[in-house]
Amino acid sequence: MDASVTPLRHGGLSLVQTTDFFYPLVDDPYMMGKIACANVLSDLFAMGVTDCDNMLMLLGVSTKMTEKERDVVIPLMMRGFKDAALEANTSVTGGQTVMNPWCTIGGVATTVCQPNEFIVVQCCKKGCDFPGPIVRWLGDVLVLTKPLGTQVAVNAHQWLDQPERWNRIKLVVSEEDVRKAYQRAMDSMARLNKTAARLMHKYNAHGATDITGFGLLGHAQNLAKNQKNEVSFVIHNLPIIAKMAAVAKACGNMFHLLQGLSAETSGGLLICLPREQAAAYCKDIEKQEGYQAWIIGIVEKGNRTARIIDKPRVIEVPAKEKDGELW
Amino acid sequence: MDASVTPLRHGGLSLVQTTDFFYPLVDDPYMMGKIACANVLSDLFAMGVTDCDNMLMLLGVSTKMTEKERDVVIPLMMRGFKDAALEANTSVTGGQTVMNPWCTIGGVATTVCQPNEFIVVQCCKKGCDFPGPIVRWLGDVLVLTKPLGTQVAVNAHQWLDQPERWNRIKLVVSEEDVRKAYQRAMDSMARLNKTAARLMHKYNAHGATDITGFGLLGHAQNLAKNQKNEVSFVIHNLPIIAKMAAVAKACGNMFHLLQGLSAETSGGLLICLPREQAAAYCKDIEKQEGYQAWIIGIVEKGNRTARIIDKPRVIEVPAKEKDGELW
């Protein structure tokens, strides 16, 4: 389960909460704040929760920054975090700030909700609080709401200043390609999974998780492992930020992107949807947000595992460059 | 206000939550875990909240530890944290762990409660959610539930291994005194303010705060500043861990302990109580917990400030050494 769920003393309500903090990975402090906030909220969204009641911010100010750096960088990062919270229709009411060798940013997202406000995968673990009826997943398909490849894009962008690394990938991408992929990664990471979560209810999603540090396959395996249904997930398609599949191959497969194991930051939701509703779900997300979502796999009878087929289809995102547009 | 209070969409309930994390300050990882947990919960207790619904743990594992150090220290610290949570009748359901140059430990404490479950000082700030009737504080007294001097004790204990520092204080304390003060400080910091919070309701407390990084006077000033009553706090007595007032003087007043400005970790509650109930409050805490509490000052008409009188009375805690006993 992505967030912690605690039954409350009050009339059937549950406390759903999650926390996350990590280290800056993009140069733009404002965008970094937005990404950190979107990343924290993503665990709530993965459970179909759309309303966050409160956020706290966790901040580590680097002891290595000059006073001036501190005064410029930290307020920008905080503003990004708060703006993303506002976008999610919630607000930051407190938190904790400390001095630390490394800069850190993160937060806590909390909501109190009725049972019908969140979608929990039927758990097969002993002592689980959700032993409800088993939902039949057979015939479901898997939808992914953001492209993969954020880690590859962020690293490739750093390599622009490291000739030795750059030389390894410059045959397959231009500087312009990498800068654009980096912009796309930032935009994608800062984007909230809120609409994706809301539409899970409309199209009867059976369960979901969000893609972060363990990569697509890692999180798919977690989702499969922890539920009652005797199913497995088979992934056929890999939507990847344009050119990043080529970069991943050119640098010796160090990210394991095509194996679904490249870490993502603030990635999309991976959602189990009834087959007949999935296309409508994807269409609706595109209509409301202007971002694509993809059907990437199917749910089969199996032993609670997930795998990617031998030669998955790589979907370049976007499929074609449009002048002056990111996606 | 010590914790964030958010009115919820559901029947008059409020979400009360707080987060805190910092760096180890004692050698014993298990005790450090307990202290960190007690410190997080203290912000809820300061608002008279006695039931915490859920906790998350925030952990930074030092990159400088050897694998063996990590395998021994971190589980002990986690166990201490969880045991203190259990003692407070709550549990830790999640959190986040990262690698970090410095070791960090902390958490998030959350409760959902009815308005009568927490005691909020009437706030004078614009836009405050608690504009209720003004409680008359004139005639109240101030009670403190833990002795001061934890920072002095922790530092003095480190100085046992630093001859230059030790020489400055060895005329006023023995090694044995310092070791005992350190044990007392650990015991005090790891102790929960839960009973203190529960008794606030029984004895009609009007408001409280917990003493931590800003010291007694700093937090008293915060409490005074942020409320509607035209009052000030005058502090007459300073309960201090035995011998630590002498240490503070001998090392050139660097802690500003007698000025009420020495930082405390997981300190006691500072509570405004009706004069006629304060003695009974202190007696009850001692009966239930075996720890003293003290009336340390009075509430006067004033301009929302706090001060310590010129020559405050230092109360040594405990007053007399008892063989084989800490307090």
XYZ file of C-alpha atoms in Angstrom:
654
model
C 0.000 0.000 0.000
C 1.361 3.398 -0.882
C 0.047 5.320 2.112
C -0.669 4.304 5.676
C -4.381 3.767 6.424
C -5.548 3.945 10.048
C -9.178 3.360 11.053
C -10.283 6.197 13.359
C -12.435 6.308 16.468
C -14.916 8.500 14.628
C -17.800 7.154 12.530
C -16.157 4.934 9.933
C -13.478 7.459 8.977
C -9.921 6.528 8.092
C -6.711 8.496 8.390
C -4.670 8.146 5.196
C -1.173 9.567 5.267
C 2.228 9.390 3.717
C 5.619 11.035 3.981
C 8.553 11.359 1.635
C 11.703 13.444 1.417
C 14.767 13.317 -0.789
C 17.546 15.354 -2.368
C 17.250 17.929 -5.159
C 17.748 16.413 -8.593
C 17.018 19.396 -10.838
C 18.731 22.786 -10.930
C 15.602 24.895 -10.679
C 14.686 25.294 -6.987
C 11.102 26.352 -7.702
C 10.508 23.291 -9.896
C 12.247 21.133 -7.287
C 9.731 22.316 -4.682
C 6.843 21.472 -6.995
C 8.297 18.043 -7.766
C 8.789 17.250 -4.075
C 5.195 18.189 -3.312
C 3.756 16.266 -6.286
C 5.818 13.278 -5.195
C 4.460 13.321 -1.629
C 0.856 13.691 -2.798
C 1.282 10.926 -5.355
C 0.990 8.226 -2.671
C -2.447 9.522 -1.708
C -3.521 9.787 -5.347
C -2.401 6.206 -5.923
C -5.111 5.162 -3.488
C -7.743 7.119 -5.352
C -7.755 9.821 -2.667
C -8.319 13.181 -4.350
C -8.622 15.522 -1.361
C -5.622 16.110 0.865
C -6.635 17.785 4.132
C -3.243 19.009 5.233
C 0.445 19.073 4.353
C 3.598 19.578 6.404
C 6.923 20.480 4.802
C 10.254 18.828 5.707
C 13.267 20.909 4.823
C 16.995 20.442 5.236
C 18.978 23.580 4.443
C 22.473 22.747 3.262
C 25.267 23.840 5.591
C 27.401 24.241 2.473
C 25.306 27.006 0.953
C 26.450 30.587 1.347
C 24.014 32.869 3.118
C 23.081 34.397 -0.216
C 22.495 31.035 -1.872
C 20.309 30.086 1.074
C 18.276 33.277 0.870
C 17.603 32.771 -2.833
C 17.260 28.998 -3.158
C 15.267 28.035 -0.073
C 12.368 30.510 -0.462
C 12.016 29.486 -4.129
C 11.917 25.817 -3.191
C 9.332 26.512 -0.497
C 7.233 28.539 -2.927
C 7.278 25.709 -5.461
C 6.185 23.259 -2.784
C 3.383 25.535 -1.597
C 2.209 26.338 -5.127
C 1.904 22.642 -5.971
C -0.032 22.125 -2.726
C -2.369 24.947 -3.727
C -2.805 23.374 -7.146
C -3.868 20.196 -5.345
C -6.365 22.314 -3.396
C -4.609 21.796 -0.088
C -2.187 23.859 1.975
C 0.968 23.596 4.023
C 0.313 24.440 7.678
C 3.595 23.503 9.322
C 6.689 21.381 9.157
C 10.264 21.260 10.300
C 13.432 22.892 8.990
C 16.941 21.855 9.999
C 20.491 22.518 8.837
C 22.002 19.495 7.091
C 25.097 18.818 4.963
C 22.883 17.896 2.015
C 19.849 19.877 0.958
C 16.636 17.905 1.497
C 13.028 18.573 0.621
C 9.855 16.629 1.276
C 6.668 16.580 3.233
C 3.756 14.818 4.814
C 0.323 14.529 3.211
C -2.697 13.609 5.291
C -6.360 13.111 4.626
C -9.291 11.862 6.634
C -11.857 10.097 4.508
C -14.862 7.848 4.153
C -14.335 4.295 2.898
C -15.757 5.198 -0.521
C -13.149 7.918 -1.025
C -10.220 5.576 -1.432
C -9.535 2.509 -3.524
C -7.559 -0.168 -1.733
C -6.247 -3.265 -3.374
C -7.594 -6.339 -1.576
C -4.652 -7.397 0.498
C -3.536 -10.990 1.056
C -1.414 -10.172 4.091
C -2.290 -11.581 7.488
C -3.787 -8.986 9.758
C -4.750 -6.717 6.912
C -7.498 -4.218 7.665
C -9.122 -4.710 4.281
C -10.345 -8.295 4.000
C -13.351 -7.289 1.856
C -14.732 -9.195 -1.122
C -12.236 -10.097 -3.813
C -12.603 -7.959 -6.881
C -12.130 -9.958 -10.063
C -9.197 -8.457 -11.903
C -9.022 -10.996 -14.699
C -9.642 -9.145 -17.923
C -8.344 -5.893 -16.476
C -5.720 -3.922 -18.325
C -2.916 -1.750 -16.974
C -2.802 1.976 -17.625
C 0.192 4.256 -17.013
C -0.348 8.021 -16.672
C 3.155 9.461 -17.139
C 6.038 8.434 -19.417
C 9.127 6.708 -17.988
C 12.706 7.934 -18.248
C 12.902 10.849 -15.786
C 16.102 9.548 -14.206
C 17.754 9.019 -17.589
C 16.775 12.553 -18.671
C 18.090 14.146 -15.465
C 21.387 12.279 -15.746
C 21.849 12.943 -19.442
C 21.359 16.634 -18.696
C 24.132 16.543 -16.073
C 26.401 14.839 -18.611
C 26.261 17.879 -20.901
C 29.000 19.235 -18.613
C 30.932 15.968 -18.353
C 32.719 15.346 -21.697
C 33.619 11.729 -20.912
C 30.024 10.765 -20.210
C 28.654 12.971 -22.961
C 30.848 11.308 -25.552
C 29.137 8.005 -24.850
C 25.682 9.260 -25.776
C 26.279 12.104 -28.238
C 25.967 9.765 -31.223
C 22.315 9.085 -30.448
C 21.130 12.486 -29.137
C 21.782 16.165 -29.699
C 22.250 18.697 -26.891
C 18.884 20.089 -27.899
C 17.263 16.647 -27.489
C 18.682 16.328 -23.982
C 17.621 19.805 -22.916
C 14.121 19.116 -24.156
C 13.975 15.736 -22.412
C 15.097 17.426 -19.198
C 12.331 20.024 -19.524
C 9.846 17.243 -20.186
C 11.058 15.268 -17.180
C 10.720 18.335 -14.919
C 7.262 19.079 -16.265
C 6.206 15.477 -15.818
C 7.606 15.149 -12.285
C 5.949 18.394 -11.171
C 2.574 17.351 -12.552
C 0.038 16.117 -10.026
C -1.599 12.697 -10.296
C -4.814 14.287 -9.028
C -6.880 14.057 -12.213
C -5.640 10.505 -12.699
C -6.864 9.717 -9.174
C -10.247 11.363 -9.650
C -10.893 9.502 -12.876
C -10.079 6.180 -11.166
C -13.467 6.476 -9.452
C -15.328 7.430 -12.643
C -13.959 4.452 -14.590
C -14.110 1.858 -11.784
C -10.412 1.254 -11.240
C -9.672 -1.803 -9.104
C -6.346 -0.682 -7.720
C -3.272 1.384 -8.432
C 0.210 2.315 -7.317
C 2.512 5.173 -8.200
C 5.831 4.668 -9.961
C 8.857 5.986 -8.073
C 12.165 4.608 -6.829
C 11.688 0.944 -7.738
C 10.804 1.680 -11.360
C 7.783 0.462 -13.321
C 8.441 -3.240 -12.842
C 9.397 -2.932 -9.170
C 6.171 -1.177 -8.292
C 4.097 -3.470 -10.520
C 5.560 -6.435 -8.637
C 4.722 -4.822 -5.298
C 1.153 -4.241 -6.389
C 0.803 -7.828 -7.604
C 2.448 -9.396 -4.569
C 0.244 -7.762 -1.975
C -3.205 -8.729 -3.107
C -5.648 -11.567 -2.887
C -6.266 -12.199 -6.560
C -4.254 -14.977 -8.181
C -3.131 -12.819 -11.053
C -0.024 -11.499 -12.690
C 0.721 -8.418 -14.698
C 2.219 -8.623 -18.183
C 3.608 -5.374 -19.559
C 3.802 -4.975 -23.355
C 4.418 -1.257 -23.898
C 6.921 1.204 -22.433
C 6.028 4.881 -22.929
C 9.344 6.726 -22.572
C 10.304 10.396 -22.812
C 11.496 10.959 -26.413
C 15.088 9.805 -27.166
C 15.677 8.487 -23.656
C 15.385 4.830 -24.713
C 18.261 5.485 -27.136
C 20.306 7.196 -24.418
C 19.680 4.314 -22.024
C 20.936 1.838 -24.637
C 23.929 3.974 -25.619
C 25.218 4.250 -22.076
C 25.388 0.515 -21.653
C 22.006 -0.075 -20.128
C 23.155 1.264 -16.765
C 19.643 2.423 -15.835
C 17.833 -0.799 -16.818
C 15.165 1.452 -18.283
C 13.937 -1.098 -20.820
C 13.814 -3.711 -18.056
C 11.442 -1.416 -16.149
C 13.897 -0.903 -13.314
C 15.043 2.678 -13.833
C 14.029 4.737 -10.802
C 11.442 7.407 -11.471
C 10.772 10.478 -9.355
C 7.145 11.485 -8.984
C 6.166 9.090 -11.772
C 2.685 8.282 -13.017
C -0.003 6.023 -11.633
C -0.111 2.390 -12.755
C -3.802 1.513 -12.670
C -5.820 -1.710 -13.036
C -8.918 -0.859 -15.035
C -11.695 -2.952 -16.549
C -10.698 -3.536 -20.177
C -13.811 -1.872 -21.582
C -13.216 1.333 -19.625
C -9.492 1.824 -20.099
C -9.566 3.599 -23.438
C -12.222 6.003 -22.178
C -10.082 6.654 -19.080
C -7.079 7.560 -21.239
C -9.175 9.747 -23.528
C -10.703 11.570 -20.571
C -7.318 12.319 -18.984
C -6.053 13.726 -22.273
C -9.155 15.873 -22.649
C -8.961 17.256 -19.116
C -5.211 17.703 -18.772
C -3.705 17.721 -22.227
C -1.442 14.811 -21.277
C -1.508 11.305 -22.695
C -2.032 8.079 -20.744
C -1.333 4.609 -22.164
C -2.640 1.083 -21.922
C 0.621 -0.770 -21.282
C -0.321 -4.291 -20.252
C -2.851 -6.883 -19.184
C -3.859 -8.785 -16.068
C -3.621 -12.563 -16.427
C -4.239 -15.513 -14.127
C -0.999 -16.074 -12.262
C 0.989 -16.184 -9.051
C 1.097 -12.528 -8.015
C 4.084 -11.405 -10.047
C 4.730 -8.885 -12.798
C 6.907 -9.090 -15.894
C 7.773 -7.213 -19.058
C 7.583 -9.193 -22.314
C 10.810 -9.950 -24.206
C 10.611 -7.204 -26.754
C 8.331 -4.531 -25.380
C 7.155 -1.790 -27.718
C 8.814 1.521 -26.894
C 6.399 4.434 -27.300
C 8.282 7.706 -27.805
C 6.603 10.542 -25.866
C 5.755 12.751 -27.591
C 5.590 10.797 -30.837
C 6.507 13.853 -32.886
C 8.218 17.125 -32.065
C 5.984 20.148 -32.392
C 7.667 23.541 -32.640
C 7.463 25.501 -29.401
C 5.572 22.762 -27.611
C 6.823 20.421 -24.933
C 4.431 17.521 -25.501
C 0.507 26.928 18.427
C 2.612 23.814 18.822
C 0.805 21.620 16.314
C -1.092 22.402 13.145
C -4.895 22.297 13.533
C -7.026 21.835 10.414
C -10.821 21.772 10.525
C -12.060 18.747 8.581
C -14.976 18.215 6.234
C -16.425 15.669 8.660
C -18.742 16.595 11.540
C -16.806 19.102 13.589
C -13.594 17.080 13.673
C -10.125 18.599 13.496
C -6.871 17.184 12.233
C -4.075 17.957 14.684
C -0.571 17.134 13.556
C 3.063 17.917 14.037
C 6.451 16.846 12.753
C 9.955 17.092 14.131
C 13.337 15.569 13.367
C 16.855 16.257 14.571
C 20.268 14.756 15.225
C 21.246 12.268 17.929
C 22.464 13.951 21.100
C 22.927 10.962 23.393
C 25.140 7.898 22.921
C 22.449 5.300 23.550
C 20.571 4.651 20.267
C 17.587 3.032 21.995
C 17.168 6.017 24.325
C 17.681 8.338 21.368
C 14.751 6.688 19.593
C 12.557 7.115 22.666
C 13.582 10.751 23.042
C 12.831 11.503 19.386
C 9.383 9.954 19.692
C 8.586 11.699 22.998
C 9.708 14.959 21.412
C 7.393 14.577 18.405
C 4.402 13.650 20.570
C 5.081 16.524 22.945
C 3.586 19.052 20.530
C 0.280 17.182 20.588
C 0.377 16.853 24.381
C 1.010 20.596 24.685
C -2.434 21.095 23.171
C -4.047 18.789 25.677
C -4.383 16.039 23.065
C -3.872 12.685 24.756
C -4.641 10.238 21.941
C -2.371 10.076 18.915
C -4.007 8.163 16.058
C -0.924 7.480 13.971
C 2.803 8.066 13.728
C 5.263 8.032 10.828
C 9.010 7.749 11.356
C 11.606 9.902 9.565
C 15.045 8.377 9.471
C 18.364 9.453 8.001
C 20.989 6.715 8.107
C 24.485 8.146 8.229
C 26.624 7.480 5.157
C 29.616 7.539 7.527
C 28.552 4.505 9.524
C 30.123 1.161 8.743
C 27.698 -1.550 7.716
C 28.049 -3.115 11.152
C 27.419 0.154 12.980
C 24.347 0.641 10.829
C 23.014 -2.855 11.546
C 23.368 -2.354 15.286
C 22.512 1.316 15.786
C 19.568 1.845 13.433
C 17.372 -1.063 14.602
C 17.936 -0.014 18.241
C 16.958 3.556 17.452
C 13.851 2.349 15.620
C 12.927 0.083 18.512
C 13.239 2.955 20.980
C 11.015 5.104 18.788
C 8.407 2.362 18.421
C 8.460 1.477 22.128
C 7.812 5.098 23.099
C 4.952 5.191 20.578
C 3.511 2.057 22.156
C 3.831 3.627 25.595
C 1.775 6.524 24.256
C -0.802 3.977 23.065
C -0.188 4.670 19.384
C 1.842 2.985 16.672
C 4.153 3.704 13.780
C 2.610 2.676 10.473
C 5.059 4.085 7.955
C 7.660 6.704 7.231
C 10.671 7.375 5.111
C 14.312 6.333 5.395
C 17.155 7.917 3.431
C 20.946 7.891 3.486
C 22.381 11.169 4.782
C 25.813 12.408 5.909
C 24.428 13.007 9.406
C 22.207 10.596 11.262
C 18.696 12.002 11.742
C 15.663 10.759 13.621
C 12.158 12.125 13.961
C 8.581 11.593 13.034
C 5.085 12.796 12.417
C 2.276 12.549 14.970
C -1.335 12.898 13.887
C -4.671 12.804 15.620
C -8.228 13.491 14.583
C -10.310 14.861 17.410
C -13.408 16.615 18.664
C -13.132 20.247 19.786
C -13.324 19.224 23.465
C -10.281 16.990 23.121
C -7.781 19.801 22.702
C -7.066 23.003 24.555
C -6.169 25.903 22.328
C -4.962 29.219 23.592
C -7.226 31.985 22.292
C -5.222 33.471 19.494
C -4.914 37.176 18.753
C -3.669 36.679 15.210
C -5.706 37.831 12.244
C -7.357 34.962 10.426
C -7.080 32.626 13.397
C -9.475 29.695 13.394
C -10.096 29.974 17.127
C -11.761 33.314 17.812
C -13.841 31.917 20.718
C -14.564 33.671 24.023
C -11.572 35.021 25.887
C -10.673 32.929 28.893
C -9.630 35.055 31.852
C -6.089 34.130 32.739
C -5.519 36.745 35.415
C -4.860 34.905 38.623
C -3.521 31.861 36.794
C -0.183 30.407 37.725
C 2.435 28.695 35.561
C 3.338 25.055 36.076
C 6.370 23.289 34.560
C 6.386 19.478 34.320
C 10.064 18.652 33.704
C 13.268 20.212 35.054
C 15.470 22.370 32.835
C 19.120 21.766 31.995
C 19.073 18.859 29.536
C 21.409 20.621 27.115
C 23.866 21.510 29.863
C 23.851 17.914 31.116
C 24.417 16.457 27.637
C 27.291 18.859 26.976
C 28.912 18.394 30.375
C 28.848 14.657 29.731
C 30.689 15.125 26.410
C 33.279 17.253 28.206
C 34.328 14.315 30.383
C 36.482 13.372 27.380
C 37.681 16.911 26.636
C 40.217 17.923 29.335
C 40.253 21.585 28.354
C 36.496 21.920 28.778
C 36.348 19.620 31.751
C 38.898 21.698 33.651
C 36.542 24.642 33.529
C 33.768 22.859 35.397
C 35.506 20.233 37.531
C 35.687 22.583 40.510
C 31.911 22.606 40.841
C 30.985 19.023 39.849
C 32.371 15.524 40.122
C 32.426 13.011 37.262
C 29.764 11.104 39.168
C 27.554 14.223 39.318
C 27.815 14.662 35.574
C 27.093 11.037 34.786
C 24.043 11.165 37.005
C 22.839 14.419 35.448
C 23.233 12.836 32.008
C 21.157 9.829 33.072
C 18.543 12.179 34.477
C 18.492 14.234 31.302
C 18.005 11.089 29.175
C 15.268 9.818 31.461
C 13.535 13.176 31.405
C 13.772 13.631 27.627
C 12.431 10.121 26.981
C 9.468 10.642 29.315
C 6.141 11.356 27.664
C 4.125 14.467 28.487
C 0.992 12.330 28.175
C -0.064 12.306 31.836
C 0.663 16.027 32.012
C -1.657 16.494 29.017
C -4.434 14.329 30.440
C -4.413 16.170 33.766
C -4.681 19.516 31.937
C -8.339 18.615 31.307
C -9.004 17.468 34.880
C -7.631 20.692 36.398
C -9.028 23.122 33.832
C -5.796 24.308 32.227
C -6.259 27.386 30.045
C -3.338 26.783 27.704
C 0.115 25.270 27.438
C 3.216 24.911 25.341
C 6.123 22.502 25.443
C 9.677 23.601 26.154
C 12.204 22.742 23.446
C 14.714 24.625 21.313
C 13.913 28.187 22.396
C 14.261 27.410 26.101
C 11.789 28.169 28.889
C 11.656 31.909 28.323
C 11.525 31.666 24.533
C 8.524 29.377 24.596
C 6.847 31.355 27.393
C 7.190 34.469 25.236
C 5.698 32.650 22.248
C 2.748 31.499 24.324
C 2.175 35.022 25.687
C 2.590 36.753 22.334
C 0.029 34.706 20.441
C -3.050 35.110 22.557
C -5.862 37.529 23.127
C -5.488 38.151 26.846
C -3.591 41.270 27.871
C -1.356 39.399 30.247
C 2.275 38.656 30.867
C 4.069 35.788 32.493
C 6.479 36.346 35.378
C 8.719 33.418 36.212
C 10.078 33.163 39.784
C 11.440 29.618 40.024
C 13.783 27.580 37.848
C 13.695 23.806 38.502
C 17.019 22.533 37.145
C 18.617 19.080 37.017
C 20.872 18.838 40.104
C 24.258 20.592 39.794
C 23.578 21.887 36.307
C 23.016 25.470 37.461
C 26.524 25.375 38.929
C 27.948 23.943 35.688
C 26.178 26.608 33.650
C 27.716 29.356 35.828
C 31.174 27.768 35.862
C 31.415 27.579 32.093
C 30.835 31.276 31.708
C 27.094 31.249 31.226
C 27.410 30.038 27.646
C 24.023 28.281 27.794
C 22.054 31.182 29.314
C 20.362 28.572 31.451
C 19.516 30.952 34.300
C 18.171 33.426 31.762
C 15.748 30.721 30.574
C 17.329 30.543 27.136
C 19.146 27.208 27.208
C 17.651 24.915 24.559
C 15.857 21.861 25.891
C 15.116 18.669 24.006
C 11.768 17.047 24.695
C 11.263 19.341 27.691
C 8.211 19.604 29.926
C 4.905 21.360 29.430
C 4.526 24.943 30.613
C 0.876 25.204 31.644
C -1.454 28.045 32.654
C -3.649 26.755 35.468
C -6.169 28.416 37.766
C -4.273 29.276 40.967
C -6.504 27.161 43.167
C -5.981 24.036 41.059
C -2.236 24.176 40.405
C -1.058 22.516 43.607
C -3.520 19.665 43.105
C -2.302 19.286 39.514
C 1.313 18.948 40.670
C 0.370 16.519 43.426
C -1.620 14.380 41.014
C 1.214 14.157 38.486
C 3.603 13.072 41.221
C 1.144 10.457 42.450
C 0.534 9.025 38.992
C 4.025 9.206 37.551
C 6.450 9.540 40.402
C 7.836 12.746 38.893
C 7.607 16.230 40.360
C 6.017 19.255 38.706
C 6.495 22.828 39.928
C 4.609 26.106 40.154
C 7.171 28.440 38.641
C 5.409 31.734 38.002
C 2.285 33.834 37.795
C 0.112 35.437 35.158
C -0.201 39.229 35.539
C -1.953 41.954 33.561
C 0.474 42.993 30.828
C 1.382 43.338 27.205
C 1.808 39.722 26.078
C 5.404 39.185 27.115
C 7.228 36.883 29.505
C 10.149 37.543 31.831
C 12.187 35.922 34.561
C 12.638 37.953 37.772
C 16.092 39.296 38.628
C 17.113 36.614 41.081
C 15.018 33.558 40.386
C 15.052 30.727 42.895
C 16.913 27.708 41.523
C 15.247 24.442 42.555
C 17.702 21.549 42.431
C 16.041 18.425 41.000
C 16.103 16.138 42.888
C 16.577 18.165 46.068
C 18.591 15.395 47.688
C 20.500 12.410 46.340
C 18.969 9.070 47.243
C 21.189 6.023 46.922
C 20.380 3.945 43.866
C 17.601 6.279 42.734
C 17.604 8.690 39.844
C 15.057 11.183 41.136
